[in-house]
Coordinates of C-alpha atoms and ligand atoms in Angstrom, one line a residue:
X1332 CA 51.4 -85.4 -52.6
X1333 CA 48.9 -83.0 -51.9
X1334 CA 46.9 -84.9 -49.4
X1335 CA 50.3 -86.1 -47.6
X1336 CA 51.1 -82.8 -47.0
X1337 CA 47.2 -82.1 -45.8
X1338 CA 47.1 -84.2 -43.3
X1339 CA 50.3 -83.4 -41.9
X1340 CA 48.3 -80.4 -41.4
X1341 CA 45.2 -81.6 -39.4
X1342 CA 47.7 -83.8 -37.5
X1343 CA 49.4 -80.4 -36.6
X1344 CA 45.8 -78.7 -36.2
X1345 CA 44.8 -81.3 -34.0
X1346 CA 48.2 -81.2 -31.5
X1347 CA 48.0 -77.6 -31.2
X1348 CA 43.9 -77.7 -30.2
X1349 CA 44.6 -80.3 -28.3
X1350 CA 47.1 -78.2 -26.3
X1351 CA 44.9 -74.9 -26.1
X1352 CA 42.0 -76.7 -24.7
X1353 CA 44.2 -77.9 -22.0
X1354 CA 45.5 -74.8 -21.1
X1355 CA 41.9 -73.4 -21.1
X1356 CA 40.9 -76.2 -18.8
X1357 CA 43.9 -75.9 -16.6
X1358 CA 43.0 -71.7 -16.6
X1359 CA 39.5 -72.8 -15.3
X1360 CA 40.8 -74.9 -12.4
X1361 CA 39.4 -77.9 -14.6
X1362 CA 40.6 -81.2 -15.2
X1363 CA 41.7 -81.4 -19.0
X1364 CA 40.1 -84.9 -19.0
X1365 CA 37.5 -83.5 -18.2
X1366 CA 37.1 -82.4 -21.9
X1367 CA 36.4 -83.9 -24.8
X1368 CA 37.2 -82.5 -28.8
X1369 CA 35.3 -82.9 -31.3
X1370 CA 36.0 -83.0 -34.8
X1371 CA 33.5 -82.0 -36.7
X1372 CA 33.2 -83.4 -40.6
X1373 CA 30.9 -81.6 -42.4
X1374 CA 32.2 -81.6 -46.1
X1375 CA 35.6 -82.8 -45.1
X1376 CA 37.3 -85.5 -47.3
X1377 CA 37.4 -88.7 -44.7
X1378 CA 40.7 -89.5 -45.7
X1379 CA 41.3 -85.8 -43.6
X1380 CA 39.0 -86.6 -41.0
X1381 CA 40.9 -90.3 -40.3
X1382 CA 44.1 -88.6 -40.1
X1383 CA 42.7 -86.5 -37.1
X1384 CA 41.5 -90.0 -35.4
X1385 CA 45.2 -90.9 -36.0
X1386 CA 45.9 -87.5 -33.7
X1387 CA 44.0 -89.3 -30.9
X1388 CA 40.7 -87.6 -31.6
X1389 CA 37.9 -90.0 -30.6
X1390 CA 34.7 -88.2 -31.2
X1391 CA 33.3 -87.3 -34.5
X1392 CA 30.4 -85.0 -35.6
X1393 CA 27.9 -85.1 -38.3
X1394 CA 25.9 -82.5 -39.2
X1395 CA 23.9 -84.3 -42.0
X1396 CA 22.5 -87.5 -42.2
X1397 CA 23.1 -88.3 -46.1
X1398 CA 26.7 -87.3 -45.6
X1399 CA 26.5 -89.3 -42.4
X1400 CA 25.8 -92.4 -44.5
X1401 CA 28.2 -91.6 -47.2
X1402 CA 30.9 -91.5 -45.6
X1403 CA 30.5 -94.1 -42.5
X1404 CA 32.2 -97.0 -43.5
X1405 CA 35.2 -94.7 -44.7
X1406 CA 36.0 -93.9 -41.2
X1407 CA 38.6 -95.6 -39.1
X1408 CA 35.9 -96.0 -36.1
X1409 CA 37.7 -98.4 -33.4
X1410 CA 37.1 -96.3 -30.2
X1411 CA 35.5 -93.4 -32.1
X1412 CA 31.9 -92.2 -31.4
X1413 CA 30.2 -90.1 -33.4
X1414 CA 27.6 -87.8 -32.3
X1415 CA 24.4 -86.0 -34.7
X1416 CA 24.7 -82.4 -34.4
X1417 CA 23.2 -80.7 -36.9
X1418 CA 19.5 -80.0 -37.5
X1419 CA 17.3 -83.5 -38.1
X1420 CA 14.5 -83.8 -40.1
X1421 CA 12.2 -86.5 -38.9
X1422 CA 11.8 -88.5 -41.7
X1423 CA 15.5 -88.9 -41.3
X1424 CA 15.6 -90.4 -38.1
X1425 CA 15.7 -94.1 -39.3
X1426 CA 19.1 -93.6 -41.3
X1427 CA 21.2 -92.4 -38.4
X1428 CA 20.1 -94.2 -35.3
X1429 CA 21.8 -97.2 -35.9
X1430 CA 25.5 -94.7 -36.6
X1431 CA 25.4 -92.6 -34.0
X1432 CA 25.9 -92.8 -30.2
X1433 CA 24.1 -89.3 -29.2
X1434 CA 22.2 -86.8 -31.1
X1435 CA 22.8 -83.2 -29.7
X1436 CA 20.1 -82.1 -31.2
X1437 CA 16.8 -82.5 -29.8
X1438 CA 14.8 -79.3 -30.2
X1439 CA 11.2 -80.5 -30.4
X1440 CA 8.5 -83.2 -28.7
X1441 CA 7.9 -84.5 -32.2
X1442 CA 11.6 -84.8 -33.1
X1443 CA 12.3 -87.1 -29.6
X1444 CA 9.4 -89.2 -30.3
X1445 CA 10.7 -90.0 -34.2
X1446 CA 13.7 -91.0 -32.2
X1447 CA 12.1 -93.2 -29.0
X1448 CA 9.9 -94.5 -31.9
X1449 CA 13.4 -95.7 -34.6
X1450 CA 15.1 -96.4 -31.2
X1451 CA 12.8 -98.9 -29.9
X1452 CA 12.4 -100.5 -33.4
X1453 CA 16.0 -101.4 -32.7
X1454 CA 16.5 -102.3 -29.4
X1455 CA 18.7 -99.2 -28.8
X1456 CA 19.0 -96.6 -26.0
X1457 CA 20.2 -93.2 -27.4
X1458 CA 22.0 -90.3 -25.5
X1459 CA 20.7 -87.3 -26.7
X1460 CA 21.3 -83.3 -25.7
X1461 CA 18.5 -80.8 -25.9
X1462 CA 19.8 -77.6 -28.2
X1463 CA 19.3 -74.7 -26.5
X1464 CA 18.8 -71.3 -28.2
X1465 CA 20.4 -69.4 -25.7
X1466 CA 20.5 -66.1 -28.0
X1467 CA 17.2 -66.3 -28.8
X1468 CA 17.6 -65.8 -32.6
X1469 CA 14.7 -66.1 -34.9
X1470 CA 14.9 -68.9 -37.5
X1471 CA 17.9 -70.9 -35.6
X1472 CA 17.4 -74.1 -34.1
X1473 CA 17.2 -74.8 -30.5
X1474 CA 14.7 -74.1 -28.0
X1475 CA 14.5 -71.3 -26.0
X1476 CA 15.5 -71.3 -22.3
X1477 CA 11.7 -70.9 -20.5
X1478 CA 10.9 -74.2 -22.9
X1479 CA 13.5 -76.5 -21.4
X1480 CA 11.5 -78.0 -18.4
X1481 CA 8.2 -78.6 -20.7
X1482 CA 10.1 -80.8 -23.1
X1483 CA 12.4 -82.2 -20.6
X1484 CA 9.4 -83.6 -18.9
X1485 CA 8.2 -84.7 -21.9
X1486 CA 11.5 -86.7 -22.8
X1487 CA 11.8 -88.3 -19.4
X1488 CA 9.1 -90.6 -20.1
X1489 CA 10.4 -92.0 -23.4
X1490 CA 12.5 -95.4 -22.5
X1491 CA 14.5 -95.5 -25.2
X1492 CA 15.9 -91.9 -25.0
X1493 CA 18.6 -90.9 -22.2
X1494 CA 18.7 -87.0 -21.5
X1495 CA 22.6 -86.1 -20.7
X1496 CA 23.1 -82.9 -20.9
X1497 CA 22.9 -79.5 -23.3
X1498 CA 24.2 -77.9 -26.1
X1499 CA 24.2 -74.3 -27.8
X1500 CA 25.7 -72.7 -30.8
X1501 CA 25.6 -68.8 -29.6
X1502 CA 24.9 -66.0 -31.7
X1503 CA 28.2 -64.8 -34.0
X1504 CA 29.6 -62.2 -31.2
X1505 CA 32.7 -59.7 -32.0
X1506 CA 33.6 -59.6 -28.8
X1507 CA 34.6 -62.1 -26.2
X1508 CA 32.6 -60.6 -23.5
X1509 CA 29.6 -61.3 -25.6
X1510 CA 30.0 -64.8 -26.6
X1511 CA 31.1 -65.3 -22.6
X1512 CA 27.8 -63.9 -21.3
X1513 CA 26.1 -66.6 -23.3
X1514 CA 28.1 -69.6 -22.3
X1515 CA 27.7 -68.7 -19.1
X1516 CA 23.9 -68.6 -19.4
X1517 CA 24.1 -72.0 -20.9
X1518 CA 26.1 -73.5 -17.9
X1519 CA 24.0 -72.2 -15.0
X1520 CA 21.0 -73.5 -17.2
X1521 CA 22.8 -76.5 -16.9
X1522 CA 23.7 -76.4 -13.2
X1523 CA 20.3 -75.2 -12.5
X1524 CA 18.8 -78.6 -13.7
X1525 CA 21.4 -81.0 -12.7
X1526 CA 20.4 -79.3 -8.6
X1527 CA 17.0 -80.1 -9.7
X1528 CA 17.7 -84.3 -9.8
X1529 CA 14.6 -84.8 -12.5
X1530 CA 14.1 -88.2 -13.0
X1531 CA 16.1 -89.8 -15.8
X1532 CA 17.0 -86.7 -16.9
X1533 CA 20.9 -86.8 -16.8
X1534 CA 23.2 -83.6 -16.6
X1535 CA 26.4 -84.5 -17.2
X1536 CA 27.3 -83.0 -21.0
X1537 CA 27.2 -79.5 -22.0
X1538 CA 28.0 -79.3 -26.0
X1539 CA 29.8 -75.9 -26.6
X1540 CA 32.2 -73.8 -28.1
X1541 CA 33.3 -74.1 -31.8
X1542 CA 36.6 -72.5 -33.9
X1543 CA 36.6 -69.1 -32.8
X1544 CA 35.7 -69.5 -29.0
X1545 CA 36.3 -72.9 -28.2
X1546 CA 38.9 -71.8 -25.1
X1547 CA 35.9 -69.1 -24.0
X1548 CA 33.5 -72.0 -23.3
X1549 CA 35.5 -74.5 -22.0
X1550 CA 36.6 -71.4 -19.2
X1551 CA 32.6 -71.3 -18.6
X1552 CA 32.1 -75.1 -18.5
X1553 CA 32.1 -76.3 -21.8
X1554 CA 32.8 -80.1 -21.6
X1555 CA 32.9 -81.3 -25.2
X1556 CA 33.8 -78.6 -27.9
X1557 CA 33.0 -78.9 -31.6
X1558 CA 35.8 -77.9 -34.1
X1559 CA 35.3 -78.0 -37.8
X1560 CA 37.6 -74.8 -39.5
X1561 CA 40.1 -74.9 -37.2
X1562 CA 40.8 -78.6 -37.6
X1563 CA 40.5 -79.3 -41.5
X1564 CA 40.9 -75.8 -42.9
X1565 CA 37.7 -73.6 -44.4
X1566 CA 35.4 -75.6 -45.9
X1567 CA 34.4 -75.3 -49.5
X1568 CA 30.4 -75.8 -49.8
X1569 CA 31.2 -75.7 -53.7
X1570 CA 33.2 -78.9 -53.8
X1571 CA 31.0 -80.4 -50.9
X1572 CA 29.2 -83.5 -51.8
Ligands
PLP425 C1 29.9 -76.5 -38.3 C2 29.6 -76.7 -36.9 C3 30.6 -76.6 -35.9 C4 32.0 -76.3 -36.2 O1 32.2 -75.0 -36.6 P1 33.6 -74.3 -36.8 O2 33.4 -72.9 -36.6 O3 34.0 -74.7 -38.2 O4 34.5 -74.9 -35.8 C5 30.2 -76.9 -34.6 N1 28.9 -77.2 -34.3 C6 28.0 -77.3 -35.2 C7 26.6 -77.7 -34.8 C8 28.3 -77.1 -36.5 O5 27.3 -77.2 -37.4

């Protein structure tokens, strides 16, 4: 009974996100197709996570890539993707490649070339984003701005990787004028490079925008938004497989 009335819950969730990213698209002059909402999974039962897919949400994300696994083939995937965003250890590359249509979070040289190298092993192309630090916060993933070119060039050359575009998690801000500044860093970052044209370096994605400020970074460009809490409720790390 419990979980009946739960998802009834995300299903509601999912409508009314649904319906404030629109707006904040239709605020920004932008095309609401233009898009997409992400449901992010981390610790949530998949029974929760289906009953969003039933909602029309057709893009997943997975921080993790044991949870990745374990939950997989409990997903009702017809017409879903499901992205990598969380931080990827290399030696964990092999498990996820074969799940996952994008990784969002390529931070390092060595990282892309466990991923050209698990790619090419099986015949696959893989979209990834470059995470972008755009706070510059010690000990957080991403690289910084200054260090985008370096390792953009160095990605360009790897055939089995496909560079699309960007993605940030901002520092915590109070205010909205704070988190604003930084998603508007992050987009003319991103409409710096795309002006550039680098060669096979696509810039069509930028990954931003969570719970708390998802309609703030769609109004600065934001064109696929990740949204655990507000989604499937506050997750409980205790009870977390
Ligand atoms: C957990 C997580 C999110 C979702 O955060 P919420 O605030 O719960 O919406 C988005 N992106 C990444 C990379 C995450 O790890």
């Amino acid at each position: 009974m419990t979980q009946v009335l739960k998802e009834q819950d995300v299903a509601q969730n999912v409508q009314e996100i649904l319906e404030n990213a629109k707006q904040a698209a239709v605020r920004a002059g932008r095309d609401p197709k233009q898009v997409g909402v992400m449901a992010v999974t981390k610790t949530v039962d998949p029974v929760l996570v289906n009953a969003a897919i039933a909602q029309g949400i057709d893009l997943l994300g997975e921080n993790k890539a044991q949870e990745l696994c374990e939950k997989y083939d409990s997903y009702h995937k017809e017409g879903v993707e499901i992205h990598f965003i969380g931080h990827l250890q290399t030696n964990k590359v092999r498990q996820i490649v074969d799940k996952v249509c994008m990784i969002e979070s390529v931070d390092s040289v060595r990282l892309a070339k466990e991923i050209e190298k698990q790619c090419a092993a099986i015949n696959k192309t893989m979209d990834i984003l470059v995470e972008v630090n755009i706070g510059r916060e010690e000990n957080k993933t991403g690289i910084f701005p200054e260090e985008l070119l370096p390792l953009l060039d160095e990605i360009s050359k790897m055939q089995h990787l496909k560079v699309r575009g960007l993605m940030t998690i901002p520092p915590v801000c109070e205010k909205k004028e704070k988190v604003s500044q930084y998603f508007s860093q992050m987009n003319q970052l991103f409409i710096d490079i795309k002006q550039k044209k680098y060669d096979n370096i696509n810039m069509e994605i930028l990954s931003m925008g969570m719970s708390g400020d998802y309609q703030t970074a769609i109004e600065h460009g934001s064109n696929i938004v990740r949204i655990g809490t507000s989604m499937f409720g506050q997750r409980n790390y205790k009870g977390a497989k």
